Short mmCIF file of C-alpha atoms and ligand atoms in Angstrom, two decimals:
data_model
loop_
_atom_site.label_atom_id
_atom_site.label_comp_id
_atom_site.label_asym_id
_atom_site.label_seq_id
_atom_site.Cartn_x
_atom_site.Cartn_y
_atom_site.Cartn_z
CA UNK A 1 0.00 0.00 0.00
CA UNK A 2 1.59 3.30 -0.71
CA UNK A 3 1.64 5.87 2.34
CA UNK A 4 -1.08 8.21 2.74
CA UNK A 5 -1.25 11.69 4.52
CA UNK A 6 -3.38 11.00 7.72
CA UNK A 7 -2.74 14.72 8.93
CA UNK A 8 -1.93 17.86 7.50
CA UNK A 9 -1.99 21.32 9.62
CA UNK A 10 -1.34 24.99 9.49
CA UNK A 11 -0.72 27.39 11.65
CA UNK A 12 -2.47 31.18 11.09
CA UNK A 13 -0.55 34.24 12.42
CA UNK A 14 -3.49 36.95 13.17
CA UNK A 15 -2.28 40.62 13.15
CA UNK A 16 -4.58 43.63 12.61
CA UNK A 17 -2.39 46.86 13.36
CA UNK A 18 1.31 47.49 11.39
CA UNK A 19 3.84 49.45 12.45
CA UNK A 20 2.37 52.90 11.63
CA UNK A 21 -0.59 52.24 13.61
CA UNK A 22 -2.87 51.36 10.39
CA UNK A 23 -5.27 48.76 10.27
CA UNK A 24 -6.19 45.80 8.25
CA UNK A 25 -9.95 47.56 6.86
CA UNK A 26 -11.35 44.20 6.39
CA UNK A 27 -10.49 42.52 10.06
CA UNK A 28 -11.08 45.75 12.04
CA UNK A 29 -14.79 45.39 11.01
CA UNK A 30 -14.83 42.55 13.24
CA UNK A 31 -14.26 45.00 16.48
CA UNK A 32 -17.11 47.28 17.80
CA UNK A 33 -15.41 50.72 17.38
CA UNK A 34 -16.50 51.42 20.52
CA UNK A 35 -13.53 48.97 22.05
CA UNK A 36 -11.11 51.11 20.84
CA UNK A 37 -10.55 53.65 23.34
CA UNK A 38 -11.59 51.53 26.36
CA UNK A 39 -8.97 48.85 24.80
CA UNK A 40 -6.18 51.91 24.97
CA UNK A 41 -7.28 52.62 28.43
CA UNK A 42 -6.97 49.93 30.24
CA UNK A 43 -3.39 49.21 28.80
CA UNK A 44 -2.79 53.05 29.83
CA UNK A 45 -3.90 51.48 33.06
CA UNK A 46 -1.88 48.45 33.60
CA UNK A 47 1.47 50.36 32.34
CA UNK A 48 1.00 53.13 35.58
CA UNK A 49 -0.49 50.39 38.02
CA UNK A 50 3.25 48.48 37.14
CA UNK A 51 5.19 51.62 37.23
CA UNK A 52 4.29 52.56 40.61
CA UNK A 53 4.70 48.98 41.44
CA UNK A 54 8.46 49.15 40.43
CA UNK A 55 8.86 52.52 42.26
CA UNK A 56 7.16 51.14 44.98
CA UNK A 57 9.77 47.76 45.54
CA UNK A 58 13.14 50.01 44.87
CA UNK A 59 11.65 52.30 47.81
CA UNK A 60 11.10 49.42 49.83
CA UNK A 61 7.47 49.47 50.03
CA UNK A 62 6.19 46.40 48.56
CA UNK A 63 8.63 42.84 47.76
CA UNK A 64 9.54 41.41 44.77
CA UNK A 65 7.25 42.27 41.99
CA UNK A 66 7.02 40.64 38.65
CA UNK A 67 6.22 43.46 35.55
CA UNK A 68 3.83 43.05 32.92
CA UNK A 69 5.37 45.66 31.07
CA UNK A 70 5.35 44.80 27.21
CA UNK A 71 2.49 43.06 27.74
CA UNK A 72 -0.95 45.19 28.02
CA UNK A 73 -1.89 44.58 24.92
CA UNK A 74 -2.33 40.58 25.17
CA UNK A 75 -3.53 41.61 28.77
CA UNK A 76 -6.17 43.71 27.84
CA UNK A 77 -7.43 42.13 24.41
CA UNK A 78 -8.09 39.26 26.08
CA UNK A 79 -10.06 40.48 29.18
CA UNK A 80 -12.60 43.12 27.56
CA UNK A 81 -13.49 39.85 24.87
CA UNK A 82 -14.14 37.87 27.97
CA UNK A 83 -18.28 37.84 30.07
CA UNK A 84 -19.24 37.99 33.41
CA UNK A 85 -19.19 34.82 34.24
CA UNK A 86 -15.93 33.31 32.27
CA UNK A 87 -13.27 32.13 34.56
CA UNK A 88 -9.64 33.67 34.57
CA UNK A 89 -7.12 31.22 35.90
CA UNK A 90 -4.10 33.34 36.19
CA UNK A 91 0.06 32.95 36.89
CA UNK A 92 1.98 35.44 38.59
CA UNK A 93 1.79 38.19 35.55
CA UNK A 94 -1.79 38.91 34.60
CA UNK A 95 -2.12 41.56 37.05
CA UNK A 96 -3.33 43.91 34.16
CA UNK A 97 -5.90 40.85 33.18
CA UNK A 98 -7.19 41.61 37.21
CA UNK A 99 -7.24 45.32 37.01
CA UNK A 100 -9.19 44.75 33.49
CA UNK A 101 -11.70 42.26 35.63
CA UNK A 102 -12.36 45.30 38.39
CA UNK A 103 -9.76 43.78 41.06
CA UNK A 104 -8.87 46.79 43.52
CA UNK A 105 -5.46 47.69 42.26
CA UNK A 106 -4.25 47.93 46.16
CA UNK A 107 -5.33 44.33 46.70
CA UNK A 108 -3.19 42.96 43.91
CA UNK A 109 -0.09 45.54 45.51
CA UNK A 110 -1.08 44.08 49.01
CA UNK A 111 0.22 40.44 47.22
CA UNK A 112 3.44 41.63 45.71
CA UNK A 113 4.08 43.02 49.41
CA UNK A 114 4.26 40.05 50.71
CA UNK A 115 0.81 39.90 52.47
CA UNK A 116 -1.18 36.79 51.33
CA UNK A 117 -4.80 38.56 52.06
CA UNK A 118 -4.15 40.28 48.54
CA UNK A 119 -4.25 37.27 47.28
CA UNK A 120 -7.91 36.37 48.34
CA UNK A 121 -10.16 37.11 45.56
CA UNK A 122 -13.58 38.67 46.25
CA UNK A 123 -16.43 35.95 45.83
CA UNK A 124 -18.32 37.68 42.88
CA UNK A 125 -15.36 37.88 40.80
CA UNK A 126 -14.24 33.98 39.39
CA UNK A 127 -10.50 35.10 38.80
CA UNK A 128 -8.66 32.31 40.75
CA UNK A 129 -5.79 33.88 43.05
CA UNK A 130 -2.46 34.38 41.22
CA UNK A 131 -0.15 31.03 41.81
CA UNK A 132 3.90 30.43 41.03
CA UNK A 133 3.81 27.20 39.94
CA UNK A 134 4.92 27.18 36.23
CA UNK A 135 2.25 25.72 34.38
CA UNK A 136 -0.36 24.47 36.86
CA UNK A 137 -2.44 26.78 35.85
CA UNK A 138 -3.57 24.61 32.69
CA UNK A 139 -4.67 21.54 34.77
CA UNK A 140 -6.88 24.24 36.86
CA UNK A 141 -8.18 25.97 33.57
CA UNK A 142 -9.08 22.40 32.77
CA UNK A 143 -11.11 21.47 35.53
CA UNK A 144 -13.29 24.28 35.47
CA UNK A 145 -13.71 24.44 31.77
CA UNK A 146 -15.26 20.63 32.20
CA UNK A 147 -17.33 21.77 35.04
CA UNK A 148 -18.57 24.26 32.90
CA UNK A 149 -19.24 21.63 30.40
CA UNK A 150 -20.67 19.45 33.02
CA UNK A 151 -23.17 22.56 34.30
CA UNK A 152 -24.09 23.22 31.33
CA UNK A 153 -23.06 26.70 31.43
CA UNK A 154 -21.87 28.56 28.37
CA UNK A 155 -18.98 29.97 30.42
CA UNK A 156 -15.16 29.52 29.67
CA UNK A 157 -12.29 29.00 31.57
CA UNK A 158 -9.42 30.51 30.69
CA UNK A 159 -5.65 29.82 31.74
CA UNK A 160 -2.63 31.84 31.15
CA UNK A 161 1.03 30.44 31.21
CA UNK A 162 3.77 31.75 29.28
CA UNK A 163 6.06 30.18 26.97
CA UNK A 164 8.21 28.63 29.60
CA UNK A 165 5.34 26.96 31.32
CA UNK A 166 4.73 25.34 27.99
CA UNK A 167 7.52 22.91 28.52
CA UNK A 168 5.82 21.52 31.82
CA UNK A 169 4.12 18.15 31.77
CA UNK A 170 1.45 20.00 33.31
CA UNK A 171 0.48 21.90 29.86
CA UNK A 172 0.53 19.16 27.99
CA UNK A 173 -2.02 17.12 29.89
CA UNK A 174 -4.07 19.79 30.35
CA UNK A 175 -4.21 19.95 26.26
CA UNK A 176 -4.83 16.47 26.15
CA UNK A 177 -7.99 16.01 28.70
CA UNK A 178 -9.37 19.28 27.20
CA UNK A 179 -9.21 18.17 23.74
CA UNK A 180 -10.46 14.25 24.86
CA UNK A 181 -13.84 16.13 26.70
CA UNK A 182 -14.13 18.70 25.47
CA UNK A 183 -13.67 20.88 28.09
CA UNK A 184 -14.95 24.69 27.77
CA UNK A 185 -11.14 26.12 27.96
CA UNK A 186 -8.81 28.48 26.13
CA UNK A 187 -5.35 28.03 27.07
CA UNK A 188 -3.93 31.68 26.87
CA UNK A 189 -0.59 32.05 25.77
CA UNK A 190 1.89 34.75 26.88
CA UNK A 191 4.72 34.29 24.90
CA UNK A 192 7.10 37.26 25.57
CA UNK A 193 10.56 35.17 24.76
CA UNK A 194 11.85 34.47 27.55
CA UNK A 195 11.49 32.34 30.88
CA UNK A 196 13.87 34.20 33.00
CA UNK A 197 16.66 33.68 31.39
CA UNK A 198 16.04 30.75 29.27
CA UNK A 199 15.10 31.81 25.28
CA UNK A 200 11.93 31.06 23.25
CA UNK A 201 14.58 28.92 21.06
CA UNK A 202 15.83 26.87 23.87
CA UNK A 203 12.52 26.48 25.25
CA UNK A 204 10.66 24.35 21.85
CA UNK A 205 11.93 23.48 18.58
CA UNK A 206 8.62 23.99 17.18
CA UNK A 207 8.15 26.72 14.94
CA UNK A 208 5.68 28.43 16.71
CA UNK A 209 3.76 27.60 20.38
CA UNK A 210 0.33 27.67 18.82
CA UNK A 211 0.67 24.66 17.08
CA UNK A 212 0.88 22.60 19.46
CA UNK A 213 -2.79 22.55 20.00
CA UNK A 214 -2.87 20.27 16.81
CA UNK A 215 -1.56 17.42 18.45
CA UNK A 216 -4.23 17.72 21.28
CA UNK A 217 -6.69 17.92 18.07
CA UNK A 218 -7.53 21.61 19.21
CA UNK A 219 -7.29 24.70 17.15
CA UNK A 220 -4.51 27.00 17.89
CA UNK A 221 -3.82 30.26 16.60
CA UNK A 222 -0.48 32.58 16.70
CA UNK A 223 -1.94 36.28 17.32
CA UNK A 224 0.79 39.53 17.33
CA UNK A 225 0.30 40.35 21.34
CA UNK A 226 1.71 43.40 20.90
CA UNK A 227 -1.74 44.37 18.83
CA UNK A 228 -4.31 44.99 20.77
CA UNK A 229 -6.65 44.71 18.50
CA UNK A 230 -5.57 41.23 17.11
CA UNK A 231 -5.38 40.04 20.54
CA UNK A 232 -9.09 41.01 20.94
CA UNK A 233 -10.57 39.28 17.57
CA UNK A 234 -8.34 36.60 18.36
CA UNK A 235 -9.84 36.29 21.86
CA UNK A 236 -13.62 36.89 20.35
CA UNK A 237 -13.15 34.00 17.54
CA UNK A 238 -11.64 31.40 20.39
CA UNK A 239 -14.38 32.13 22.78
CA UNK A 240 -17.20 31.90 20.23
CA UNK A 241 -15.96 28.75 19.04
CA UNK A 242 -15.43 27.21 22.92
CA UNK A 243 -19.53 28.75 23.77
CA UNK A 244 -20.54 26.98 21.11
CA UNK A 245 -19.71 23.65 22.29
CA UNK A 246 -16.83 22.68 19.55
CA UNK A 247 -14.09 22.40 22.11
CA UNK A 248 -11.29 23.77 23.65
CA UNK A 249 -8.94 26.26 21.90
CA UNK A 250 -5.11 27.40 22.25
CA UNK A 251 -4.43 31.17 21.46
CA UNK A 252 -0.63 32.11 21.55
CA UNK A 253 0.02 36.03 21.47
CA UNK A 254 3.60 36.29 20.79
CA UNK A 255 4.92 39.59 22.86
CA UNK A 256 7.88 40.70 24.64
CA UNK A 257 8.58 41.26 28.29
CA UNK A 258 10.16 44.74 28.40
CA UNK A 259 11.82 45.04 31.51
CA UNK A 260 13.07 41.85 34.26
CA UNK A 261 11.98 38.90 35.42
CA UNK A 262 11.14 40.33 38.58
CA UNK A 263 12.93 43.08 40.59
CA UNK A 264 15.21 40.14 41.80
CA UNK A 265 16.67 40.02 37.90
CA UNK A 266 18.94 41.65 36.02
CA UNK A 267 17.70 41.33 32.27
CA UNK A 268 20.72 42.82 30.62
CA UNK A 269 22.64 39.65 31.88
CA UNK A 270 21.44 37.73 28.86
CA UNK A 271 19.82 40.21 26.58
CA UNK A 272 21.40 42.82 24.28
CA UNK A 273 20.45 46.34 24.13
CA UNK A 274 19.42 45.43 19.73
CA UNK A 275 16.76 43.05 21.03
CA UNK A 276 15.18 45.53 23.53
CA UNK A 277 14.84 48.20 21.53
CA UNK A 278 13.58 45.88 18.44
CA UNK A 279 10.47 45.42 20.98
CA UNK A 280 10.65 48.86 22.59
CA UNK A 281 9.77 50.09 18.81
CA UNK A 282 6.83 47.58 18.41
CA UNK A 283 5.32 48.98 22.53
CA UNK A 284 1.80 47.79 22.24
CA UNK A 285 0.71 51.34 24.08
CA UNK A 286 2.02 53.78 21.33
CA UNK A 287 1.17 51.66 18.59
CA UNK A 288 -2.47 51.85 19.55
CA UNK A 289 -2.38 55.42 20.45
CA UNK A 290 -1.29 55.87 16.64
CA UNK A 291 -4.09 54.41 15.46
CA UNK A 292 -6.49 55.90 17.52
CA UNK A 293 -5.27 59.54 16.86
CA UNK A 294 -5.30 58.55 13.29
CA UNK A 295 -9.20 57.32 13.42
CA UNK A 296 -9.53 61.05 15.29
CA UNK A 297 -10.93 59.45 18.90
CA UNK A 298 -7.58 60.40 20.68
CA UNK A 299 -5.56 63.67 21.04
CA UNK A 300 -3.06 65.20 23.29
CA UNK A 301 -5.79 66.94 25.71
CA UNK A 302 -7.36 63.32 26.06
CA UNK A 303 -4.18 62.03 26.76
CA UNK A 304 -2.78 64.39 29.73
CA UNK A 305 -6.36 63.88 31.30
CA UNK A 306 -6.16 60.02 31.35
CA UNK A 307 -2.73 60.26 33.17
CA UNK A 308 -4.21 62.63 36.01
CA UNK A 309 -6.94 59.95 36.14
CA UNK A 310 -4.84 57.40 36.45
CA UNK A 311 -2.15 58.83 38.61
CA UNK A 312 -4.76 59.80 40.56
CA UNK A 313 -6.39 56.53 40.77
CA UNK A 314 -2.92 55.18 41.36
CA UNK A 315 -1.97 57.11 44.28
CA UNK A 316 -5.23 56.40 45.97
CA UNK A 317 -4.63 52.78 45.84
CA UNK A 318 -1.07 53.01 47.14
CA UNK A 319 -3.00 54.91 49.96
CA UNK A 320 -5.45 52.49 51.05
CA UNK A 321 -2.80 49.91 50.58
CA UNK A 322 -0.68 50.99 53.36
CA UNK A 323 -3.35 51.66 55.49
CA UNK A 324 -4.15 48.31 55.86
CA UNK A 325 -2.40 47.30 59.15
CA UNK A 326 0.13 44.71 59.17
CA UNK A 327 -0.88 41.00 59.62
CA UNK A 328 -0.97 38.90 62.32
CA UNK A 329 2.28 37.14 62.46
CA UNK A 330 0.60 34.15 64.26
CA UNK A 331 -1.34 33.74 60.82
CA UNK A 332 1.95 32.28 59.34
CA UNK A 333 0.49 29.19 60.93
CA UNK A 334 -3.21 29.41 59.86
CA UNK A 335 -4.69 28.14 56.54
CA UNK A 336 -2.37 25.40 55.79
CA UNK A 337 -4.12 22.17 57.32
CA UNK A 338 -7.37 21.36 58.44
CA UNK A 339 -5.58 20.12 61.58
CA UNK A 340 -2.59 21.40 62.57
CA UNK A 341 0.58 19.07 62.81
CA UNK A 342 2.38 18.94 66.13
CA UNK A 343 5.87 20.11 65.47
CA UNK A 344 3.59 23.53 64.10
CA UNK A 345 1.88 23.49 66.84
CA UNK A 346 5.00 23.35 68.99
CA UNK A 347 6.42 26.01 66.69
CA UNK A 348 3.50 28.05 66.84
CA UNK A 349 3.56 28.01 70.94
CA UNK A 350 7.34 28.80 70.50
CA UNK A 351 6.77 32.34 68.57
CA UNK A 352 3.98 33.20 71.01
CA UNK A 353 6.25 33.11 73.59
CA UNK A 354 8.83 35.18 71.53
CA UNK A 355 6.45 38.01 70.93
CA UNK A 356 4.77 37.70 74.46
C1 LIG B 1 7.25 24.43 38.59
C2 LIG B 1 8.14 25.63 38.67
N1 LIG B 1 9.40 25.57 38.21
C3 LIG B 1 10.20 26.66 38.26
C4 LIG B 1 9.74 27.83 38.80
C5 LIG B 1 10.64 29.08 38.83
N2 LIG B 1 10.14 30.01 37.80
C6 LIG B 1 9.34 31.04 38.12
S1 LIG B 1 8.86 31.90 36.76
C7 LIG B 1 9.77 30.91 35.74
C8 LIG B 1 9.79 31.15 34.26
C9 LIG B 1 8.44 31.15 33.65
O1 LIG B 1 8.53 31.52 32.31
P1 LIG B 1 7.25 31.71 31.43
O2 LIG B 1 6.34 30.56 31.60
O3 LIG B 1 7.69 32.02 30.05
O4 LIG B 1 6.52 32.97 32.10
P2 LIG B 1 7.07 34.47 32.23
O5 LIG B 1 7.81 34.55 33.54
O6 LIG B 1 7.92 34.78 31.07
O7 LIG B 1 5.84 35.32 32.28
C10 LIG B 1 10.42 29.91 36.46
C11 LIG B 1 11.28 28.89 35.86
C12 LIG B 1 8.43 27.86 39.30
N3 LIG B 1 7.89 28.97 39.82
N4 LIG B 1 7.64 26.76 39.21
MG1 LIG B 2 7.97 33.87 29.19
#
């Protein structure tokens, strides 16, 4: 018998916005025009919510932060094409993804300071509290996306993870239940080329991240995530499809992070000063702000006004974040088992002598 082809797949890139801030006439239909500015101000947003943040952690006043910087645009296309009642099962960078769901800005501060109360999510939102582990997040996104399934609620589950967290078993099993039941899920893809300090080439000798969804038999599609605008459609066409009851999907929006790891990194370790700037020139912010002075719905009056707003809202965050009183340092013990063991217990008796 000769061979025959049993599979054949291709990959789409999706990108709406070049360079100059112009737009593709025929996709930009797709988006209600009156996304656009909302879309730019919410990145606006996230970019002075992680400035402060920085500011904040060299003056001592919060720990080690992590920056989204480079990244508002996959951060925000995604979260104004999600509803109500989706769930958002996040890592440790998709604060802007929070602030774009309506999560006090001083609660998600409160976490990177150290204080685990900021990581308690109010019970009306169904954002699941940021977590560390690389790539657990998919088995979570998983889980809920079947029990959305199961509920027979049109709601999807959505998990972030970046390119690193790719490589972890944990991704690929997700995939692989998701695509077997069907499970209401879209497996959001940060890839901003590196994992610390480890490249997007030493990380998969695939061409691309969103075709790995294939083997899974789910769709996956590549998406510029420095366009907010192809983030959103991208985000709109996956969710449809998942509501709809075909299946799971795999979106990866290819971006850059623009400054380090955390504040405990030094990024210019392993990067050149070339590769920064390549990205600095493709900054997801201006390129939308072209676009939207060019359509005439932004100018430089609207633009000074949205900083006071935000600095403003910023400030007032940092405020009610340190007003919150210290916790209990006896709560170091609390919330870890349903009984406590006795050497904690022993420990626990120890540092309330200590602090009388
Ligand atoms: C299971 C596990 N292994 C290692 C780490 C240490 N670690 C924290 S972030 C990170 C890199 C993650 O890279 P990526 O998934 O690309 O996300 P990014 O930090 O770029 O947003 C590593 C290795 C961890 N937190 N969890
Ligand atoms: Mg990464």
């Amino acid at each position: 018998m000769p061979k025959k082809i049993i599979y054949k797949a291709q990959t789409e890139l999706l990108e709406i916005l070049d360079m100059q801030g112009k737009a593709d006439a025929k996709l930009l239909k797709n988006i209600p025009a009156d996304l656009f500015v909302p879309l730019y101000e919410l990145m606006f947003r996230m970019r002075k919510f992680d400035e402060k943040a920085l500011n904040l952690q060299r003056q001592g006043r919060i720990g080690t932060y992590g920056s989204l910087r480079g990244q508002e645009a996959a951060q925000a296309g995604i979260t104004l094409a999600l509803e109500k009642n989706d769930w958002v099962v996040p890592s440790f960078r998709e604060h802007g993804v929070a602030i774009g769901l309506g999560l006090p800005m001083h609660r998600i501060y409160l976490y990177w300071k150290g204080d685990e109360r900021g990581n308690i999510v109010p019970e009306d939102m169904r954002l699941l509290p940021a977590s560390v582990p690389v790539g657990s997040q998919f088995q979570h996104a998983t889980g809920l996306g079947l029990a959305m399934k199961l509920k027979k609620e049109s709601s999807v589950a959505v998990g972030f993870g970046g390119d690193g967290a790719t490589s972890e078993g944990d991704f690929h099993e997700a995939l692989n239940f998701a695509g077997v039941f069907k499970a209401q899920t879209l497996f959001f893809i940060q890839n901003n080329q590196w994992a610390i300090s480890v490249p997007r080439s030493l990380q998969s000798a695939s061409v691309s991240l969103a075709q790995k969804a294939h083997a899974y038999g789910l769709p996956g599609l590549q998406v510029d995530g420095n366009d907010v605008l192809a983030v959103y459609l991208a985000s709109k066409t996956a969710l449809d499809h998942i509501r709809s009851g075909k299946g799971p999907y795999l979106i990866e929006a290819v971006t850059y992070r623009m400054g380090d790891h955390t504040t405990s990194d030094d990024h210019w370790r392993y990067r050149s000063k070339e590769e920064v700037q390549y990205w600095e020139a493709r900054d997801p912010i201006n390129r939308m702000r072209i676009f939207l002075t060019e359509q005439k719905l932004w100018s430089d009056k609207k633009e000074e006004n949205l900083l006071a707003e935000t600095t403003r809202l910023v400030e007032s965050e940092v405020e009610k974040l340190e007003a919150i009183p210290a916790p209990d340092p006896m709560d170091i013990f609390n919330h870890m088992f349903a009984s406590m063991p006795w050497n904690l217990k022993e420990q626990q008796a120890q540092l309330k002598r200590r602090l009388g």
